[in-house]
């Protein structure tokens, strides 16, 4: 089964990177595997995390509710951070990219329930970013929080992460038809395309 999953993931990753339609058989098989898997381990969580783009919003909502219920039984913290927390951040970003701001706000409530240790800088910075972004879209100005998060990643040498987050911001602008001068200026500051132009990338962390 894992070999079949690996082949499906390779096919879907190639489709995604090249901007091609997802292979329907590979997509269906991988979705079916995750949906039918009663107990998720590190393996299943990582598949979902990296291939969330193959799911529709309704399925992600169902998976999120299930994930929240089983988190208490999962080994939450690893040496490099919290997998469930990172997965919920990814889900929140997924909602924003699909214009589902209410669902993103609800995800933030779930994220607040986590007790993230001080040394997990990635988790804390990603929460600052995604919370700032979500609240800004709902007309509560958190531009500084977004900018601070990007500055932290830049200072840590994570240029690739900064670029991915800027690409994500452009997708969010387009999906939500969100026009805000400060948000546009922030995207432009970090080398992105303002919302008055068409986003050109689709890769998101």
PDB file of C-alpha atoms in Angstrom, residues 91-96 99-109 134:
ATOM      1  CA  UNK A  91      -5.678  24.039   7.222  1.00  0.00           C
ATOM      2  CA  UNK A  92      -6.251  27.669   8.225  1.00  0.00           C
ATOM      3  CA  UNK A  93      -4.193  28.857   5.266  1.00  0.00           C
ATOM      4  CA  UNK A  94      -6.094  26.456   3.006  1.00  0.00           C
ATOM      5  CA  UNK A  95      -9.398  28.011   4.108  1.00  0.00           C
ATOM      6  CA  UNK A  96      -8.117  31.520   3.425  1.00  0.00           C
ATOM      7  CA  UNK A  99     -12.283  32.299   0.557  1.00  0.00           C
ATOM      8  CA  UNK A 100     -13.516  30.563   3.728  1.00  0.00           C
ATOM      9  CA  UNK A 101     -12.746  33.237   6.313  1.00  0.00           C
ATOM     10  CA  UNK A 102     -15.269  32.003   8.902  1.00  0.00           C
ATOM     11  CA  UNK A 103     -13.690  28.545   8.849  1.00  0.00           C
ATOM     12  CA  UNK A 104     -10.251  30.160   9.191  1.00  0.00           C
ATOM     13  CA  UNK A 105     -11.417  32.053  12.276  1.00  0.00           C
ATOM     14  CA  UNK A 106     -12.725  28.826  13.796  1.00  0.00           C
ATOM     15  CA  UNK A 107      -9.360  27.175  13.138  1.00  0.00           C
ATOM     16  CA  UNK A 108      -7.627  29.978  15.021  1.00  0.00           C
ATOM     17  CA  UNK A 109      -9.757  29.084  18.040  1.00  0.00           C
ATOM     18  CA  UNK A 134      -7.058  36.328   9.113  1.00  0.00           C
TER      19      UNK A 134
END
